mmCIF file with all atom_site columns, C-alpha atoms and ligand atoms in Angstrom:
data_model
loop_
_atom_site.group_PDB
_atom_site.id
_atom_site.type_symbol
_atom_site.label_atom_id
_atom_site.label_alt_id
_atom_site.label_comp_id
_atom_site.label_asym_id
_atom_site.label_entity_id
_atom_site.label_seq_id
_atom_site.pdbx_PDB_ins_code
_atom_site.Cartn_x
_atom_site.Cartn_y
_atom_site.Cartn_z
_atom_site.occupancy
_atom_site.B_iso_or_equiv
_atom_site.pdbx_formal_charge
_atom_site.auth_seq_id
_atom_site.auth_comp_id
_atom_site.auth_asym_id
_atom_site.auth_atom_id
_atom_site.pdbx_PDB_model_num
ATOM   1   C  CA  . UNK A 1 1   ? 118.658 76.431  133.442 1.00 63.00 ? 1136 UNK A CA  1
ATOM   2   C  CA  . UNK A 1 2   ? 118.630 79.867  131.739 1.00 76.00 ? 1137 UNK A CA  1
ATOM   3   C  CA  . UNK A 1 3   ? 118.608 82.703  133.863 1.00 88.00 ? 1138 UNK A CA  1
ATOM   4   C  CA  . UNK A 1 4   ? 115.068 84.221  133.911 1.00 94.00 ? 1139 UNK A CA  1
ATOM   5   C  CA  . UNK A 1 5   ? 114.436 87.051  131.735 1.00 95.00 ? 1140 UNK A CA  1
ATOM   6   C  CA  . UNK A 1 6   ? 111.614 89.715  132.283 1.00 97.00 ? 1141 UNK A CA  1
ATOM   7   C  CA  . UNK A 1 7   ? 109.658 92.677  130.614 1.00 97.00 ? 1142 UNK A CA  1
ATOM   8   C  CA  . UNK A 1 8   ? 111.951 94.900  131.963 1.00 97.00 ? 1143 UNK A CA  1
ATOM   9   C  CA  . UNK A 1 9   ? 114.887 93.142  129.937 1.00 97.00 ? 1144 UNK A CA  1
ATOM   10  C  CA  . UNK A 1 10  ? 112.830 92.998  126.438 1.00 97.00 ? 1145 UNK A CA  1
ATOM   11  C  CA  . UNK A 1 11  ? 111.703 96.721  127.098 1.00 98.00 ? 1146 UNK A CA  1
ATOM   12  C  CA  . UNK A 1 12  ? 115.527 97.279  127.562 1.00 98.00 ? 1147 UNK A CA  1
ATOM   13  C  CA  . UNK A 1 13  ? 116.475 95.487  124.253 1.00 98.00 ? 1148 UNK A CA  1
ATOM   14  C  CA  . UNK A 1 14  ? 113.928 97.099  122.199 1.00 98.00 ? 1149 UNK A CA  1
ATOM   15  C  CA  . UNK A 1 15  ? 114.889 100.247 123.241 1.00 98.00 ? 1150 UNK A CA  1
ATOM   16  C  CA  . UNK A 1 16  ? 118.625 99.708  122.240 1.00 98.00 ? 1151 UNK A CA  1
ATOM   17  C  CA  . UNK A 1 17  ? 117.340 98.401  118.921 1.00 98.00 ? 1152 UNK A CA  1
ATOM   18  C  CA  . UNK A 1 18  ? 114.972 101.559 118.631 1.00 98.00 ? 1153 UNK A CA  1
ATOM   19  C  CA  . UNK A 1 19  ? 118.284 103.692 119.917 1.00 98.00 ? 1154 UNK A CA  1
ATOM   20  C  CA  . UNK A 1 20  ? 120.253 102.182 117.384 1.00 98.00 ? 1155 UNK A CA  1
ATOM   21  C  CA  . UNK A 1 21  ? 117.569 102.413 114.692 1.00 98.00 ? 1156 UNK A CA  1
ATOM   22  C  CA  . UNK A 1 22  ? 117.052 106.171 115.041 1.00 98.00 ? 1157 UNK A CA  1
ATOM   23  C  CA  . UNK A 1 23  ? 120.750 106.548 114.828 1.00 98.00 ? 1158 UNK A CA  1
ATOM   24  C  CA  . UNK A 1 24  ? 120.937 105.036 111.439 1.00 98.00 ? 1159 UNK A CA  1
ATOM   25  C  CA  . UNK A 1 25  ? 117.857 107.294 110.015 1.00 98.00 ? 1160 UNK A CA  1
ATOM   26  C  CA  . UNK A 1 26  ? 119.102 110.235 111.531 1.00 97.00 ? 1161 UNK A CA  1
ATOM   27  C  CA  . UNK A 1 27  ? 122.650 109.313 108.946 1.00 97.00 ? 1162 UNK A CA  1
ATOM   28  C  CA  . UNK A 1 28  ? 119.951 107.893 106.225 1.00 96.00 ? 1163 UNK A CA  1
ATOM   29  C  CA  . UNK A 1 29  ? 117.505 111.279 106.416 1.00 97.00 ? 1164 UNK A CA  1
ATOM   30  C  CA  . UNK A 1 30  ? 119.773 113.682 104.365 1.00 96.00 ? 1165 UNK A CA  1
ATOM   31  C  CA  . UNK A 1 31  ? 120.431 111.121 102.013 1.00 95.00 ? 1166 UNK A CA  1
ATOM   32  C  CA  . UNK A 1 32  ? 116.852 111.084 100.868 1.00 95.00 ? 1167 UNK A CA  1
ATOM   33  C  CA  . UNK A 1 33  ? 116.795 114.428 101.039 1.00 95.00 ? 1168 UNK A CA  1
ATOM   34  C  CA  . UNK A 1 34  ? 119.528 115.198 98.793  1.00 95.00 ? 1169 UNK A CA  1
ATOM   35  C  CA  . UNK A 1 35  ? 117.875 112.334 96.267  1.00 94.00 ? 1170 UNK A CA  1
ATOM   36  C  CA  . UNK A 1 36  ? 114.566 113.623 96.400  1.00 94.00 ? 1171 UNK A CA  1
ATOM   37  C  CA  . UNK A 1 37  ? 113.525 115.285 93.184  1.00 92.00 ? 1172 UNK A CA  1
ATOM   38  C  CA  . UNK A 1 38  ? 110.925 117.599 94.748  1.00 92.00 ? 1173 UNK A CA  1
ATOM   39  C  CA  . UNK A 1 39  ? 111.114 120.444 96.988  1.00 93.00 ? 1174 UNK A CA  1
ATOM   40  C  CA  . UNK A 1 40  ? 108.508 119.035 99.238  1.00 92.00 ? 1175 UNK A CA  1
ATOM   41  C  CA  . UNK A 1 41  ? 109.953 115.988 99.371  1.00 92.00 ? 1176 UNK A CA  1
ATOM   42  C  CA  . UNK A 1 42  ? 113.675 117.313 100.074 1.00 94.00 ? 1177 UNK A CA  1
ATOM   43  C  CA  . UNK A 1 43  ? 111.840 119.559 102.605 1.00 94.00 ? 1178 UNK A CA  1
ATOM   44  C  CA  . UNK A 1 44  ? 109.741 116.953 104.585 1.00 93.00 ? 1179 UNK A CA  1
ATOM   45  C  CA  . UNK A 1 45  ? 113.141 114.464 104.845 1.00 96.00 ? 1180 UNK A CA  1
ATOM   46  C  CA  . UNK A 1 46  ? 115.024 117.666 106.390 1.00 96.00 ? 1181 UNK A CA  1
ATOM   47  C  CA  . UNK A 1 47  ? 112.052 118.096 108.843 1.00 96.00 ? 1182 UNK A CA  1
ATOM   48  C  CA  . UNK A 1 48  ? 112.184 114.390 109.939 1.00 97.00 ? 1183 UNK A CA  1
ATOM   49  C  CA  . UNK A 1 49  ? 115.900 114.347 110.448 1.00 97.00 ? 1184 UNK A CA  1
ATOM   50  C  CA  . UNK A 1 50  ? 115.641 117.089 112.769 1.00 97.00 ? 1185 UNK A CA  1
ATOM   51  C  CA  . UNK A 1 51  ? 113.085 115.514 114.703 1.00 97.00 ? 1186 UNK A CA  1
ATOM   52  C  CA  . UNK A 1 52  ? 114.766 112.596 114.951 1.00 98.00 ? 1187 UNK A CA  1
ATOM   53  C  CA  . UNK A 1 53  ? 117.397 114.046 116.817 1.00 98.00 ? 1188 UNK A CA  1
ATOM   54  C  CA  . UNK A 1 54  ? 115.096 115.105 118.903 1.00 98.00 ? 1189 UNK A CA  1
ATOM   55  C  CA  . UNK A 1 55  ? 113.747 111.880 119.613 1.00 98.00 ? 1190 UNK A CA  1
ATOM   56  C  CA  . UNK A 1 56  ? 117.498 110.262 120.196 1.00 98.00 ? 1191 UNK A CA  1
ATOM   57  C  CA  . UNK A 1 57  ? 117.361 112.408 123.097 1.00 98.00 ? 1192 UNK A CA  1
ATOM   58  C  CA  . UNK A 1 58  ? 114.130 111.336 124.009 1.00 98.00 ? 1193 UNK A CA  1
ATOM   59  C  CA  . UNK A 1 59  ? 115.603 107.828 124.349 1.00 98.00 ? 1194 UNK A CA  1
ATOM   60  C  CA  . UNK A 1 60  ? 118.155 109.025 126.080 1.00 98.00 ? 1195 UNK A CA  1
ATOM   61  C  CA  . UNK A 1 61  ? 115.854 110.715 128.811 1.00 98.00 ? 1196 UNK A CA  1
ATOM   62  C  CA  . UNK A 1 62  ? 114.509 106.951 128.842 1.00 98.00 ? 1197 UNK A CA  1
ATOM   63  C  CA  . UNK A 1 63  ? 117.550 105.576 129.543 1.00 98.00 ? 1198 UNK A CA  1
ATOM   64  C  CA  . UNK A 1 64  ? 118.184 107.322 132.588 1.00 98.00 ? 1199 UNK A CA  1
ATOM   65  C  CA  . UNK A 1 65  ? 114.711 107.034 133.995 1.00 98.00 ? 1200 UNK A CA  1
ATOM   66  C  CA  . UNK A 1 66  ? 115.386 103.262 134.072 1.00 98.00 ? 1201 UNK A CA  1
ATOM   67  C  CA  . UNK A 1 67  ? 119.497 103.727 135.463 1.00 98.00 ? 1202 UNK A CA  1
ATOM   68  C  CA  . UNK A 1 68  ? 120.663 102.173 132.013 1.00 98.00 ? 1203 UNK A CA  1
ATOM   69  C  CA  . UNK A 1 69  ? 123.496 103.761 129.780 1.00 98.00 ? 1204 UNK A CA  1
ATOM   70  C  CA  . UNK A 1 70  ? 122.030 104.645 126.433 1.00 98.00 ? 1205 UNK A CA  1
ATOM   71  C  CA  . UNK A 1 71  ? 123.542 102.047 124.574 1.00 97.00 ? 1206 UNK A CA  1
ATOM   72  C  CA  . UNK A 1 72  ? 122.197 100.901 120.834 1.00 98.00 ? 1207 UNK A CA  1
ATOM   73  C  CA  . UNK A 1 73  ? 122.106 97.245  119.566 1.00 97.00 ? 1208 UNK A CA  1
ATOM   74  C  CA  . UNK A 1 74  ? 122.083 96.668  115.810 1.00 96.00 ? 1209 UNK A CA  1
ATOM   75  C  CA  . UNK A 1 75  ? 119.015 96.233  114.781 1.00 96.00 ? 1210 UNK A CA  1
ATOM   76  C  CA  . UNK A 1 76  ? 119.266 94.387  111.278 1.00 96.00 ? 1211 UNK A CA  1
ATOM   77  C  CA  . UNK A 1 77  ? 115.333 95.225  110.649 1.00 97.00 ? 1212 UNK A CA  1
ATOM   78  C  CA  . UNK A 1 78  ? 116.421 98.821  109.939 1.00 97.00 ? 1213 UNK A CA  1
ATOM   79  C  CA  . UNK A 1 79  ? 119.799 98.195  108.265 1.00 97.00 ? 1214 UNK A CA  1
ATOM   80  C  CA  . UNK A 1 80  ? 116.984 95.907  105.698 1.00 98.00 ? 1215 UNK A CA  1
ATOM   81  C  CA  . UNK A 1 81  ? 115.044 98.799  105.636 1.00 97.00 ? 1216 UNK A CA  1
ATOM   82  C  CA  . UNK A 1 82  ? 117.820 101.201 104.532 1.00 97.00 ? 1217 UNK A CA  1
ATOM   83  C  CA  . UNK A 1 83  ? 119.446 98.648  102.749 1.00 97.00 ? 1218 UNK A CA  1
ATOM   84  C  CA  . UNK A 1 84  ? 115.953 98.741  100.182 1.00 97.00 ? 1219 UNK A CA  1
ATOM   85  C  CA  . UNK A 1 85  ? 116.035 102.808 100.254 1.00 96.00 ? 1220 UNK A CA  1
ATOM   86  C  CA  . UNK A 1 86  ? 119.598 102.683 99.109  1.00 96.00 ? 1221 UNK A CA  1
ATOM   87  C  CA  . UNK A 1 87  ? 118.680 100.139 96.354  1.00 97.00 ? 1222 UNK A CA  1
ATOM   88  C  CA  . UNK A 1 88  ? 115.949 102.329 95.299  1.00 96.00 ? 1223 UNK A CA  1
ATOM   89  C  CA  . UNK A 1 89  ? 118.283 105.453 94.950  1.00 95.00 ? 1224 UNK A CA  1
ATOM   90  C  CA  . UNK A 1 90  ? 120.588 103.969 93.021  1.00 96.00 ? 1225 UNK A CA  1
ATOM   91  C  CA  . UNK A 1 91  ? 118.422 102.018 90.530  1.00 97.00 ? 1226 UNK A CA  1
ATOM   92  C  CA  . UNK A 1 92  ? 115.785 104.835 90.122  1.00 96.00 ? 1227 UNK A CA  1
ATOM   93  C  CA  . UNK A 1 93  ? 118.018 107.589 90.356  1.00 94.00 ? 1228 UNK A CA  1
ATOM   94  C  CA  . UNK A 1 94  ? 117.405 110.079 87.298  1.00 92.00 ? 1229 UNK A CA  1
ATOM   95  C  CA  . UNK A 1 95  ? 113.969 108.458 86.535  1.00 94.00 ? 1230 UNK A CA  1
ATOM   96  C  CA  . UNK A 1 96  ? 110.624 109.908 87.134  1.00 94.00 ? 1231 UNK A CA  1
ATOM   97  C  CA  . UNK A 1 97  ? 109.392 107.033 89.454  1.00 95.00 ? 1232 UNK A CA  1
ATOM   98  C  CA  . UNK A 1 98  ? 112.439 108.024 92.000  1.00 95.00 ? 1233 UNK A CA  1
ATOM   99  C  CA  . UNK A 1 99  ? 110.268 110.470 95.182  1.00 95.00 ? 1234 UNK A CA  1
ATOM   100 C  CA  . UNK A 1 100 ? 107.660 108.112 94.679  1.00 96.00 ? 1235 UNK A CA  1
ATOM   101 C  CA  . UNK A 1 101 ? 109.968 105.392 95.826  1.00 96.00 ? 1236 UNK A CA  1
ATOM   102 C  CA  . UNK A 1 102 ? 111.660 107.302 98.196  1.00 96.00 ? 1237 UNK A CA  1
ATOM   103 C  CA  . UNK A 1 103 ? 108.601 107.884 99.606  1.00 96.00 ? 1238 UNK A CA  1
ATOM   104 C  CA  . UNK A 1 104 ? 107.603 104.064 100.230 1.00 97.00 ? 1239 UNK A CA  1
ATOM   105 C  CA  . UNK A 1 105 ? 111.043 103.571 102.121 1.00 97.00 ? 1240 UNK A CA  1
ATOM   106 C  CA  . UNK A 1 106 ? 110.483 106.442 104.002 1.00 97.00 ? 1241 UNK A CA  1
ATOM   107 C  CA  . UNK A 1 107 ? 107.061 104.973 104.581 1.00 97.00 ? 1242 UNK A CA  1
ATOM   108 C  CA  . UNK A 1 108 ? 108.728 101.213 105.645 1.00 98.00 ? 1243 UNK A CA  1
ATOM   109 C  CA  . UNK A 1 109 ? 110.836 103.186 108.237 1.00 98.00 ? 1244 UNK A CA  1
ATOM   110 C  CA  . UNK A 1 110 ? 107.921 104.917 109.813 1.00 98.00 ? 1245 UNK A CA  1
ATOM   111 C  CA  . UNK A 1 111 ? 106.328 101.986 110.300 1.00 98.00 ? 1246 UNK A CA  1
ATOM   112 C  CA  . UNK A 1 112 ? 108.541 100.179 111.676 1.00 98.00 ? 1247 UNK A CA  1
ATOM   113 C  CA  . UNK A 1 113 ? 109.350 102.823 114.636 1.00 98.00 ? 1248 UNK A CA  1
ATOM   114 C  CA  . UNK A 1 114 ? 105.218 103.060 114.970 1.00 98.00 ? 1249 UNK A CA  1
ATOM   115 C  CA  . UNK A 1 115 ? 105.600 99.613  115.233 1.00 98.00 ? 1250 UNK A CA  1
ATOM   116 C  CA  . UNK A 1 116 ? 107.974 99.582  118.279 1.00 98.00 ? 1251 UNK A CA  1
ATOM   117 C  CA  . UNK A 1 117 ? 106.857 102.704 119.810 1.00 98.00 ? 1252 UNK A CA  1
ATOM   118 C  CA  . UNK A 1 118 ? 103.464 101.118 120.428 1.00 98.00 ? 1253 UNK A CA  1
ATOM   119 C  CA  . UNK A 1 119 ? 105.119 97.924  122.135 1.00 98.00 ? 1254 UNK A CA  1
ATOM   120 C  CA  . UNK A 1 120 ? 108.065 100.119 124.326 1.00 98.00 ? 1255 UNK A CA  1
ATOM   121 C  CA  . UNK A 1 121 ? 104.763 102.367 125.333 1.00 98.00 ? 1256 UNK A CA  1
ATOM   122 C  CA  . UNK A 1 122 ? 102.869 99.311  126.490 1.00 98.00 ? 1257 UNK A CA  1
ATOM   123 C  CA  . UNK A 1 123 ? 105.746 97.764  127.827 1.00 98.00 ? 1258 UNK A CA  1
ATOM   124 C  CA  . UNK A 1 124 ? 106.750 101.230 129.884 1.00 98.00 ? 1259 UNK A CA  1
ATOM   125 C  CA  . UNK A 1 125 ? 102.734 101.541 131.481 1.00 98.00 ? 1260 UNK A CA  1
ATOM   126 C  CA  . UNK A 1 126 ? 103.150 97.528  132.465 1.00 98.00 ? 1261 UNK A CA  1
ATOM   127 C  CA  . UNK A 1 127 ? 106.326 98.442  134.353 1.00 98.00 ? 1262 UNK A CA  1
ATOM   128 C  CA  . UNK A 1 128 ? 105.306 101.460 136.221 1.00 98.00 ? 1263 UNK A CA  1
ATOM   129 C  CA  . UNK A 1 129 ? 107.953 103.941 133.784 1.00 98.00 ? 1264 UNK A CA  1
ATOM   130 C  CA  . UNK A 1 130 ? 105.234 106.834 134.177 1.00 98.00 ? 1265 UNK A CA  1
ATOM   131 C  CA  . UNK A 1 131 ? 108.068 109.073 133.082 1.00 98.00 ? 1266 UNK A CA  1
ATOM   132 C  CA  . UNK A 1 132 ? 108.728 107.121 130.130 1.00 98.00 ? 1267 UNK A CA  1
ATOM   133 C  CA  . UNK A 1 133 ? 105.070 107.233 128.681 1.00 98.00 ? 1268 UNK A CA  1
ATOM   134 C  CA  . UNK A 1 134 ? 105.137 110.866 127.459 1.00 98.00 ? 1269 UNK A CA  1
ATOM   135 C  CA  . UNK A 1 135 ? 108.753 110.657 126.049 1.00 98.00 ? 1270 UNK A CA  1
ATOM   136 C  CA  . UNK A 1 136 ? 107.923 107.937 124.027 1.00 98.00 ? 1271 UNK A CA  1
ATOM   137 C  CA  . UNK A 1 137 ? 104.440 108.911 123.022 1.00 98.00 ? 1272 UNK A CA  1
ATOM   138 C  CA  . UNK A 1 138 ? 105.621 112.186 121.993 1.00 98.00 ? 1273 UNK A CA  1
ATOM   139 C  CA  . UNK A 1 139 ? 107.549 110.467 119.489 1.00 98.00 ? 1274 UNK A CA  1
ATOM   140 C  CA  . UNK A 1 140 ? 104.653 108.142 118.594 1.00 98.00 ? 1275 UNK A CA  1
ATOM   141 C  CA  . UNK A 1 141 ? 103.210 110.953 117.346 1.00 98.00 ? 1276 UNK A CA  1
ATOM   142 C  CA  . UNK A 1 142 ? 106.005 112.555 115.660 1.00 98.00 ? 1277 UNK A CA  1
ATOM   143 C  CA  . UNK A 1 143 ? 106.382 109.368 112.981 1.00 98.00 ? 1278 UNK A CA  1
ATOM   144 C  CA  . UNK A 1 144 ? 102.842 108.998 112.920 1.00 98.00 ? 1279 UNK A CA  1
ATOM   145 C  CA  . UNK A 1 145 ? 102.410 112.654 111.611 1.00 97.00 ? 1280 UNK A CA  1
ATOM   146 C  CA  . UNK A 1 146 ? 105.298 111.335 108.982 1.00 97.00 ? 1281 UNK A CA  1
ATOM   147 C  CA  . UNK A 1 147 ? 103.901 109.034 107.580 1.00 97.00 ? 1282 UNK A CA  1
ATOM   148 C  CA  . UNK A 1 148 ? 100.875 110.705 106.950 1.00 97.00 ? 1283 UNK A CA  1
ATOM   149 C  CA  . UNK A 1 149 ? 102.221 113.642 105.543 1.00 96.00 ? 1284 UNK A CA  1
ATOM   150 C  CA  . UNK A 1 150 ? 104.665 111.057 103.274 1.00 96.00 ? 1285 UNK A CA  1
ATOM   151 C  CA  . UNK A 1 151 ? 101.105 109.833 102.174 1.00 96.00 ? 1286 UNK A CA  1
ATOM   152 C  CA  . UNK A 1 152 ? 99.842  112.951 101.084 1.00 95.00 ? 1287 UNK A CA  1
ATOM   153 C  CA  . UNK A 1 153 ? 103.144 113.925 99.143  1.00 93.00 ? 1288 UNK A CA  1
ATOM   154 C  CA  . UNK A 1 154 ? 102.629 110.506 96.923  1.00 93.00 ? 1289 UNK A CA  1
ATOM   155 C  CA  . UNK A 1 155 ? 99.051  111.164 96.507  1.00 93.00 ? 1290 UNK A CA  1
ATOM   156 C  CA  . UNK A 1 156 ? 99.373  114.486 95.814  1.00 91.00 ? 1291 UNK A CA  1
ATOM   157 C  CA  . UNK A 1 157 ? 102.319 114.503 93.502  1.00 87.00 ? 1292 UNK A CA  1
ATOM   158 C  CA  . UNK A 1 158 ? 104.964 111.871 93.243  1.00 85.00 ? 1293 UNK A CA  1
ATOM   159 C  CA  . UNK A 1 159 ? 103.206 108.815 92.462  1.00 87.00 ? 1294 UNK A CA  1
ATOM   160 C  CA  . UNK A 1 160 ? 101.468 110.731 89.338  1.00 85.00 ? 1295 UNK A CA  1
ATOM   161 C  CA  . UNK A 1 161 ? 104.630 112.105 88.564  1.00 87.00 ? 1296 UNK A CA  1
ATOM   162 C  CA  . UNK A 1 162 ? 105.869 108.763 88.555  1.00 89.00 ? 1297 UNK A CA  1
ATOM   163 C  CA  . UNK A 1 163 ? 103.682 107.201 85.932  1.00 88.00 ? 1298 UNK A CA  1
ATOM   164 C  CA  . UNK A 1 164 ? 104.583 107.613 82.175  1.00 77.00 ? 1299 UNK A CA  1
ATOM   165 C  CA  . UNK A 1 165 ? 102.283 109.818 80.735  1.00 66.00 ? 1300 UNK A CA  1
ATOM   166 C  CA  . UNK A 1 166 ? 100.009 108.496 78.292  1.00 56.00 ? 1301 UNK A CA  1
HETATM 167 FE FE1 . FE2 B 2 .   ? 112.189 108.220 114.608 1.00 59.82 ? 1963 FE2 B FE1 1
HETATM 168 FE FE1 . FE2 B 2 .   ? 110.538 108.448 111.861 1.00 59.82 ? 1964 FE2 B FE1 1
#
C-alpha cells in the first residue's frame, strides 16, 4: 500500500512549486521590462520584480516555520506561462500590439500565484501555521495589487495603443 500522504505534504509541495515559480518570474520580470514599450509598463515590471524578491524570502520564512529546507520543485505551470510571454515577445516585438500582450502574460502569472496563495493560505490556517498566514497573505496582496494595476495600464493605454487606428 502507498504510504499515506497528508495536508501537510501537499502544503509542502505547493510551496516548492510556488518557491520555484517565483524564482523563474523574479529571472522573467526584467525581461518584460526591458520589452515593454511604455514607461509605465517598464516601470510597473521593475516594481514587481523587486517585490518578488521580497516574497522569495517570504517563502523562505515559511520554510523554516515548518523545519523544511527551502527547496523549489519545477513547476511546469509557470515554465507554460513564461514559455507564452516569451512567444509573445518575440512575435510582437516592434509592433504596436506588444505592452498590451505583455500585459496579459503578466496578467496569466498573477493569477496563477493568486491562485496558489489562496490554497497554501487555507492549507496553512487548517494546519495550525499561524506564523505562516501573514507571510503568505502579505504576498496575496502584493500580486493582487498587480494585477490590478496591470489592468488599469491596458485599459488606460496599451490595449488602445494596440489597435490600428482607423
Ligand atoms: Fe510573486
Ligand atoms: Fe506576482
Amino acid at each position: 500500500m502507498a504510504t499515506e500522504k497528508t495536508l501537510n505534504d501537499l502544503f509542502l509541495d505547493t510551496l516548492k512549486d510556488i518557491y520555484y515559480a517565483e524564482k523563474q518570474i523574479l529571472k522573467a520580470l526584467p525581461m518584460m521590462a526591458r520589452a515593454a514599450q511604455s514607461e509605465e509598463g517598464k516601470a510597473g515590471f521593475l516594481q514587481h520584480r523587486d517585490e518578488t524578491q521580497a516574497q522569495v524570502e517570504r517563502l523562505e520564512q515559511v520554510f523554516e516555520i515548518i523545519g523544511k529546507p527551502a527547496r523549489g520543485k519545477t513547476c511546469e505551470a509557470i515554465q507554460g506561462i513564461i514559455a507564452e510571454a516569451d512567444e509573445i515577445m518575440e512575435e510582437f516585438k516592434g509592433t504596436i500590439a506588444l505592452d498590451a500582450g505583455l500585459i496579459s502574460s503578466a496578467q496569466a502569472v498573477e493569477h496563477y500565484e493568486i491562485a496558489r496563495y489562496g490554497t497554501l493560505i487555507a492549507w496553512a490556517k487548517q494546519l495550525g501555521l499561524k506564523d505562516a498566514v501573514p507571510l503568505l497573505q502579505a504576498t496575496l496582496a502584493e500580486e493582487e495589487a498587480t494585477d490590478k494595476k496591470l489592468t488599469q495600464i491596458a485599459e488606460a493605454s496599451a490595449n488602445a495603443k494596440g489597435k490600428r487606428a482607423a
